[in-house]
């Protein structure tokens, strides 16, 4: 699995943490993180990450901003992207298990590093349950 990572200026510190976590877990990481905390626009980074996730097909994205809200809104504008803002491990589990989320959105100004590590571990390890959830995903895709 390849993880495509991006953030705006409000997610740079958490972005570096997430990148290092993923590399230590042995994942390939494509990094679209800003190199410093100068202001940038989150939609630009959501676009880069989502386009790459869709292009590759075998990848998942992780987007970070201050609250995670802007990134999740921007990411969900892309056909084929199911982005989930997760503030705890339970949300991460359900985003994968029931919603087959392919982009995780995180909030640097809300979530501590310990919580983020738990969210990442759960998101990575949880598979989509399929079954009754397949038809719900199909209904969402029909909106697109």
JSON list of C-alpha atoms in Angstrom, two decimals:
[
{"chain": "A", "resi": 1, "resn": "UNK", "atom": "CA", "xyz": [0.00, 0.00, 0.00]},
{"chain": "A", "resi": 2, "resn": "UNK", "atom": "CA", "xyz": [1.21, 3.48, -0.90]},
{"chain": "A", "resi": 3, "resn": "UNK", "atom": "CA", "xyz": [0.15, 6.44, 1.21]},
{"chain": "A", "resi": 4, "resn": "UNK", "atom": "CA", "xyz": [-0.13, 9.86, -0.42]},
{"chain": "A", "resi": 5, "resn": "UNK", "atom": "CA", "xyz": [0.32, 12.59, 2.16]},
{"chain": "A", "resi": 6, "resn": "UNK", "atom": "CA", "xyz": [-0.54, 16.28, 2.04]},
{"chain": "A", "resi": 7, "resn": "UNK", "atom": "CA", "xyz": [-1.25, 19.18, 4.35]},
{"chain": "A", "resi": 8, "resn": "UNK", "atom": "CA", "xyz": [-1.62, 22.90, 4.42]},
{"chain": "A", "resi": 9, "resn": "UNK", "atom": "CA", "xyz": [0.47, 25.22, 6.62]},
{"chain": "A", "resi": 10, "resn": "UNK", "atom": "CA", "xyz": [-1.62, 24.32, 9.69]},
{"chain": "A", "resi": 11, "resn": "UNK", "atom": "CA", "xyz": [-0.71, 20.64, 9.33]},
{"chain": "A", "resi": 12, "resn": "UNK", "atom": "CA", "xyz": [3.03, 20.70, 8.73]},
{"chain": "A", "resi": 13, "resn": "UNK", "atom": "CA", "xyz": [4.10, 19.40, 12.16]},
{"chain": "A", "resi": 14, "resn": "UNK", "atom": "CA", "xyz": [1.53, 16.60, 12.18]},
{"chain": "A", "resi": 15, "resn": "UNK", "atom": "CA", "xyz": [2.37, 15.85, 8.55]},
{"chain": "A", "resi": 16, "resn": "UNK", "atom": "CA", "xyz": [5.99, 15.17, 9.45]},
{"chain": "A", "resi": 17, "resn": "UNK", "atom": "CA", "xyz": [4.87, 12.94, 12.33]},
{"chain": "A", "resi": 18, "resn": "UNK", "atom": "CA", "xyz": [2.52, 10.95, 10.05]},
{"chain": "A", "resi": 19, "resn": "UNK", "atom": "CA", "xyz": [5.18, 10.60, 7.36]},
{"chain": "A", "resi": 20, "resn": "UNK", "atom": "CA", "xyz": [7.72, 9.23, 9.85]},
{"chain": "A", "resi": 21, "resn": "UNK", "atom": "CA", "xyz": [5.12, 6.88, 11.36]},
{"chain": "A", "resi": 22, "resn": "UNK", "atom": "CA", "xyz": [4.24, 5.43, 7.95]},
{"chain": "A", "resi": 23, "resn": "UNK", "atom": "CA", "xyz": [7.87, 5.03, 6.91]},
{"chain": "A", "resi": 24, "resn": "UNK", "atom": "CA", "xyz": [8.63, 3.21, 10.18]},
{"chain": "A", "resi": 25, "resn": "UNK", "atom": "CA", "xyz": [5.73, 0.87, 9.42]},
{"chain": "A", "resi": 26, "resn": "UNK", "atom": "CA", "xyz": [7.36, 0.06, 6.08]},
{"chain": "A", "resi": 27, "resn": "UNK", "atom": "CA", "xyz": [4.95, 1.89, 3.80]},
{"chain": "A", "resi": 28, "resn": "UNK", "atom": "CA", "xyz": [5.88, 3.80, 0.69]},
{"chain": "A", "resi": 29, "resn": "UNK", "atom": "CA", "xyz": [4.98, 7.47, 1.16]},
{"chain": "A", "resi": 30, "resn": "UNK", "atom": "CA", "xyz": [4.51, 10.09, -1.54]},
{"chain": "A", "resi": 31, "resn": "UNK", "atom": "CA", "xyz": [4.89, 13.42, 0.20]},
{"chain": "A", "resi": 32, "resn": "UNK", "atom": "CA", "xyz": [3.03, 16.58, -0.88]},
{"chain": "A", "resi": 33, "resn": "UNK", "atom": "CA", "xyz": [3.73, 18.34, 2.42]},
{"chain": "A", "resi": 34, "resn": "UNK", "atom": "CA", "xyz": [4.70, 22.01, 2.39]},
{"chain": "A", "resi": 35, "resn": "UNK", "atom": "CA", "xyz": [8.33, 22.45, 3.36]},
{"chain": "A", "resi": 36, "resn": "UNK", "atom": "CA", "xyz": [7.62, 25.19, 5.92]},
{"chain": "A", "resi": 37, "resn": "UNK", "atom": "CA", "xyz": [4.69, 26.87, 7.67]},
{"chain": "A", "resi": 38, "resn": "UNK", "atom": "CA", "xyz": [4.16, 29.67, 5.12]},
{"chain": "A", "resi": 39, "resn": "UNK", "atom": "CA", "xyz": [0.47, 30.01, 4.33]},
{"chain": "A", "resi": 40, "resn": "UNK", "atom": "CA", "xyz": [-0.81, 27.80, 1.52]},
{"chain": "A", "resi": 41, "resn": "UNK", "atom": "CA", "xyz": [-4.32, 26.89, 0.37]},
{"chain": "A", "resi": 42, "resn": "UNK", "atom": "CA", "xyz": [-5.64, 23.50, 1.50]},
{"chain": "A", "resi": 43, "resn": "UNK", "atom": "CA", "xyz": [-7.66, 22.87, -1.70]},
{"chain": "A", "resi": 44, "resn": "UNK", "atom": "CA", "xyz": [-4.42, 22.80, -3.69]},
{"chain": "A", "resi": 45, "resn": "UNK", "atom": "CA", "xyz": [-3.02, 20.00, -1.53]},
{"chain": "A", "resi": 46, "resn": "UNK", "atom": "CA", "xyz": [-6.33, 18.11, -1.42]},
{"chain": "A", "resi": 47, "resn": "UNK", "atom": "CA", "xyz": [-6.28, 18.19, -5.23]},
{"chain": "A", "resi": 48, "resn": "UNK", "atom": "CA", "xyz": [-2.72, 16.83, -5.46]},
{"chain": "A", "resi": 49, "resn": "UNK", "atom": "CA", "xyz": [-3.37, 13.99, -3.04]},
{"chain": "A", "resi": 50, "resn": "UNK", "atom": "CA", "xyz": [-6.79, 12.98, -4.39]},
{"chain": "A", "resi": 51, "resn": "UNK", "atom": "CA", "xyz": [-5.63, 13.06, -8.02]},
{"chain": "A", "resi": 52, "resn": "UNK", "atom": "CA", "xyz": [-2.72, 10.79, -7.12]},
{"chain": "A", "resi": 53, "resn": "UNK", "atom": "CA", "xyz": [-4.92, 8.38, -5.12]},
{"chain": "A", "resi": 54, "resn": "UNK", "atom": "CA", "xyz": [-7.31, 8.09, -8.05]},
{"chain": "A", "resi": 55, "resn": "UNK", "atom": "CA", "xyz": [-4.50, 7.69, -10.57]},
{"chain": "A", "resi": 56, "resn": "UNK", "atom": "CA", "xyz": [-2.78, 4.90, -8.65]},
{"chain": "A", "resi": 57, "resn": "UNK", "atom": "CA", "xyz": [-5.80, 2.94, -7.50]},
{"chain": "A", "resi": 58, "resn": "UNK", "atom": "CA", "xyz": [-3.70, 1.00, -4.96]},
{"chain": "A", "resi": 59, "resn": "UNK", "atom": "CA", "xyz": [-3.08, 4.01, -2.72]},
{"chain": "A", "resi": 60, "resn": "UNK", "atom": "CA", "xyz": [-4.74, 5.78, 0.16]},
{"chain": "A", "resi": 61, "resn": "UNK", "atom": "CA", "xyz": [-4.45, 9.43, 1.01]},
{"chain": "A", "resi": 62, "resn": "UNK", "atom": "CA", "xyz": [-3.93, 11.30, 4.23]},
{"chain": "A", "resi": 63, "resn": "UNK", "atom": "CA", "xyz": [-4.76, 15.01, 4.39]},
{"chain": "A", "resi": 64, "resn": "UNK", "atom": "CA", "xyz": [-4.06, 17.31, 7.31]},
{"chain": "A", "resi": 65, "resn": "UNK", "atom": "CA", "xyz": [-5.14, 20.82, 8.16]},
{"chain": "A", "resi": 66, "resn": "UNK", "atom": "CA", "xyz": [-5.94, 22.64, 11.40]},
{"chain": "A", "resi": 67, "resn": "UNK", "atom": "CA", "xyz": [-9.38, 21.10, 11.91]},
{"chain": "A", "resi": 68, "resn": "UNK", "atom": "CA", "xyz": [-9.48, 18.52, 9.11]},
{"chain": "A", "resi": 69, "resn": "UNK", "atom": "CA", "xyz": [-12.74, 20.07, 7.93]},
{"chain": "A", "resi": 70, "resn": "UNK", "atom": "CA", "xyz": [-11.45, 22.02, 4.94]},
{"chain": "A", "resi": 71, "resn": "UNK", "atom": "CA", "xyz": [-9.46, 19.05, 3.67]},
{"chain": "A", "resi": 72, "resn": "UNK", "atom": "CA", "xyz": [-12.39, 16.66, 4.04]},
{"chain": "A", "resi": 73, "resn": "UNK", "atom": "CA", "xyz": [-14.76, 19.03, 2.24]},
{"chain": "A", "resi": 74, "resn": "UNK", "atom": "CA", "xyz": [-12.30, 19.60, -0.60]},
{"chain": "A", "resi": 75, "resn": "UNK", "atom": "CA", "xyz": [-11.37, 15.92, -0.94]},
{"chain": "A", "resi": 76, "resn": "UNK", "atom": "CA", "xyz": [-14.97, 14.75, -1.10]},
{"chain": "A", "resi": 77, "resn": "UNK", "atom": "CA", "xyz": [-15.52, 16.86, -4.21]},
{"chain": "A", "resi": 78, "resn": "UNK", "atom": "CA", "xyz": [-13.55, 14.27, -6.21]},
{"chain": "A", "resi": 79, "resn": "UNK", "atom": "CA", "xyz": [-15.45, 11.43, -7.84]},
{"chain": "A", "resi": 80, "resn": "UNK", "atom": "CA", "xyz": [-14.17, 8.19, -6.34]},
{"chain": "A", "resi": 81, "resn": "UNK", "atom": "CA", "xyz": [-12.80, 9.74, -3.17]},
{"chain": "A", "resi": 82, "resn": "UNK", "atom": "CA", "xyz": [-14.36, 8.88, 0.17]},
{"chain": "A", "resi": 83, "resn": "UNK", "atom": "CA", "xyz": [-12.58, 11.11, 2.66]},
{"chain": "A", "resi": 84, "resn": "UNK", "atom": "CA", "xyz": [-13.25, 10.79, 6.37]},
{"chain": "A", "resi": 85, "resn": "UNK", "atom": "CA", "xyz": [-12.31, 13.23, 9.10]},
{"chain": "A", "resi": 86, "resn": "UNK", "atom": "CA", "xyz": [-11.34, 11.03, 12.04]},
{"chain": "A", "resi": 87, "resn": "UNK", "atom": "CA", "xyz": [-10.74, 12.39, 15.52]},
{"chain": "A", "resi": 88, "resn": "UNK", "atom": "CA", "xyz": [-10.38, 9.02, 17.24]},
{"chain": "A", "resi": 89, "resn": "UNK", "atom": "CA", "xyz": [-9.67, 5.38, 16.47]},
{"chain": "A", "resi": 90, "resn": "UNK", "atom": "CA", "xyz": [-13.35, 4.39, 16.47]},
{"chain": "A", "resi": 91, "resn": "UNK", "atom": "CA", "xyz": [-14.09, 6.89, 13.69]},
{"chain": "A", "resi": 92, "resn": "UNK", "atom": "CA", "xyz": [-11.08, 5.54, 11.76]},
{"chain": "A", "resi": 93, "resn": "UNK", "atom": "CA", "xyz": [-12.32, 1.97, 12.18]},
{"chain": "A", "resi": 94, "resn": "UNK", "atom": "CA", "xyz": [-15.82, 2.76, 11.00]},
{"chain": "A", "resi": 95, "resn": "UNK", "atom": "CA", "xyz": [-14.57, 4.91, 8.11]},
{"chain": "A", "resi": 96, "resn": "UNK", "atom": "CA", "xyz": [-12.79, 1.86, 6.70]},
{"chain": "A", "resi": 97, "resn": "UNK", "atom": "CA", "xyz": [-15.13, -0.91, 7.87]},
{"chain": "A", "resi": 98, "resn": "UNK", "atom": "CA", "xyz": [-18.44, 0.61, 6.72]},
{"chain": "A", "resi": 99, "resn": "UNK", "atom": "CA", "xyz": [-17.51, 3.46, 4.36]},
{"chain": "A", "resi": 100, "resn": "UNK", "atom": "CA", "xyz": [-14.41, 2.11, 2.60]},
{"chain": "A", "resi": 101, "resn": "UNK", "atom": "CA", "xyz": [-12.71, 5.49, 3.08]},
{"chain": "A", "resi": 102, "resn": "UNK", "atom": "CA", "xyz": [-9.68, 5.91, 0.86]},
{"chain": "A", "resi": 103, "resn": "UNK", "atom": "CA", "xyz": [-8.58, 9.25, 2.30]},
{"chain": "A", "resi": 104, "resn": "UNK", "atom": "CA", "xyz": [-8.06, 9.95, 6.00]},
{"chain": "A", "resi": 105, "resn": "UNK", "atom": "CA", "xyz": [-8.33, 13.56, 7.17]},
{"chain": "A", "resi": 106, "resn": "UNK", "atom": "CA", "xyz": [-6.63, 14.63, 10.37]},
{"chain": "A", "resi": 107, "resn": "UNK", "atom": "CA", "xyz": [-6.73, 17.76, 12.54]},
{"chain": "A", "resi": 108, "resn": "UNK", "atom": "CA", "xyz": [-3.42, 19.10, 13.84]},
{"chain": "A", "resi": 109, "resn": "UNK", "atom": "CA", "xyz": [-5.05, 21.66, 16.12]},
{"chain": "A", "resi": 110, "resn": "UNK", "atom": "CA", "xyz": [-7.37, 19.09, 17.72]},
{"chain": "A", "resi": 111, "resn": "UNK", "atom": "CA", "xyz": [-5.69, 15.68, 17.90]},
{"chain": "A", "resi": 112, "resn": "UNK", "atom": "CA", "xyz": [-2.62, 14.88, 19.98]},
{"chain": "A", "resi": 113, "resn": "UNK", "atom": "CA", "xyz": [0.16, 12.70, 18.63]},
{"chain": "A", "resi": 114, "resn": "UNK", "atom": "CA", "xyz": [-0.84, 9.67, 20.70]},
{"chain": "A", "resi": 115, "resn": "UNK", "atom": "CA", "xyz": [-4.39, 9.86, 19.39]},
{"chain": "A", "resi": 116, "resn": "UNK", "atom": "CA", "xyz": [-3.15, 10.31, 15.83]},
{"chain": "A", "resi": 117, "resn": "UNK", "atom": "CA", "xyz": [-0.95, 7.22, 16.15]},
{"chain": "A", "resi": 118, "resn": "UNK", "atom": "CA", "xyz": [-3.99, 5.23, 17.28]},
{"chain": "A", "resi": 119, "resn": "UNK", "atom": "CA", "xyz": [-6.06, 6.63, 14.39]},
{"chain": "A", "resi": 120, "resn": "UNK", "atom": "CA", "xyz": [-3.36, 5.74, 11.86]},
{"chain": "A", "resi": 121, "resn": "UNK", "atom": "CA", "xyz": [-2.89, 2.22, 13.20]},
{"chain": "A", "resi": 122, "resn": "UNK", "atom": "CA", "xyz": [-6.63, 1.58, 13.06]},
{"chain": "A", "resi": 123, "resn": "UNK", "atom": "CA", "xyz": [-7.12, 3.11, 9.61]},
{"chain": "A", "resi": 124, "resn": "UNK", "atom": "CA", "xyz": [-4.24, 1.05, 8.22]},
{"chain": "A", "resi": 125, "resn": "UNK", "atom": "CA", "xyz": [-5.31, -2.25, 9.78]},
{"chain": "A", "resi": 126, "resn": "UNK", "atom": "CA", "xyz": [-9.06, -2.10, 9.12]},
{"chain": "A", "resi": 127, "resn": "UNK", "atom": "CA", "xyz": [-10.45, -3.60, 5.92]},
{"chain": "A", "resi": 128, "resn": "UNK", "atom": "CA", "xyz": [-13.78, -2.74, 4.29]},
{"chain": "A", "resi": 129, "resn": "UNK", "atom": "CA", "xyz": [-16.49, -5.14, 5.48]},
{"chain": "A", "resi": 130, "resn": "UNK", "atom": "CA", "xyz": [-18.32, -5.17, 2.14]},
{"chain": "A", "resi": 131, "resn": "UNK", "atom": "CA", "xyz": [-21.66, -6.96, 2.24]},
{"chain": "A", "resi": 132, "resn": "UNK", "atom": "CA", "xyz": [-24.56, -4.71, 3.18]},
{"chain": "A", "resi": 133, "resn": "UNK", "atom": "CA", "xyz": [-22.24, -1.71, 3.00]},
{"chain": "A", "resi": 134, "resn": "UNK", "atom": "CA", "xyz": [-21.52, -2.24, -0.71]},
{"chain": "A", "resi": 135, "resn": "UNK", "atom": "CA", "xyz": [-24.97, -1.03, -1.76]},
{"chain": "A", "resi": 136, "resn": "UNK", "atom": "CA", "xyz": [-24.62, 2.08, 0.41]},
{"chain": "A", "resi": 137, "resn": "UNK", "atom": "CA", "xyz": [-21.31, 2.94, -1.22]},
{"chain": "A", "resi": 138, "resn": "UNK", "atom": "CA", "xyz": [-22.96, 2.41, -4.62]},
{"chain": "A", "resi": 139, "resn": "UNK", "atom": "CA", "xyz": [-25.70, 4.85, -3.69]},
{"chain": "A", "resi": 140, "resn": "UNK", "atom": "CA", "xyz": [-23.12, 7.46, -2.73]},
{"chain": "A", "resi": 141, "resn": "UNK", "atom": "CA", "xyz": [-21.25, 6.90, -5.99]},
{"chain": "A", "resi": 142, "resn": "UNK", "atom": "CA", "xyz": [-24.53, 7.41, -7.88]},
{"chain": "A", "resi": 143, "resn": "UNK", "atom": "CA", "xyz": [-24.58, 11.01, -6.54]},
{"chain": "A", "resi": 144, "resn": "UNK", "atom": "CA", "xyz": [-21.37, 11.66, -8.45]}
]
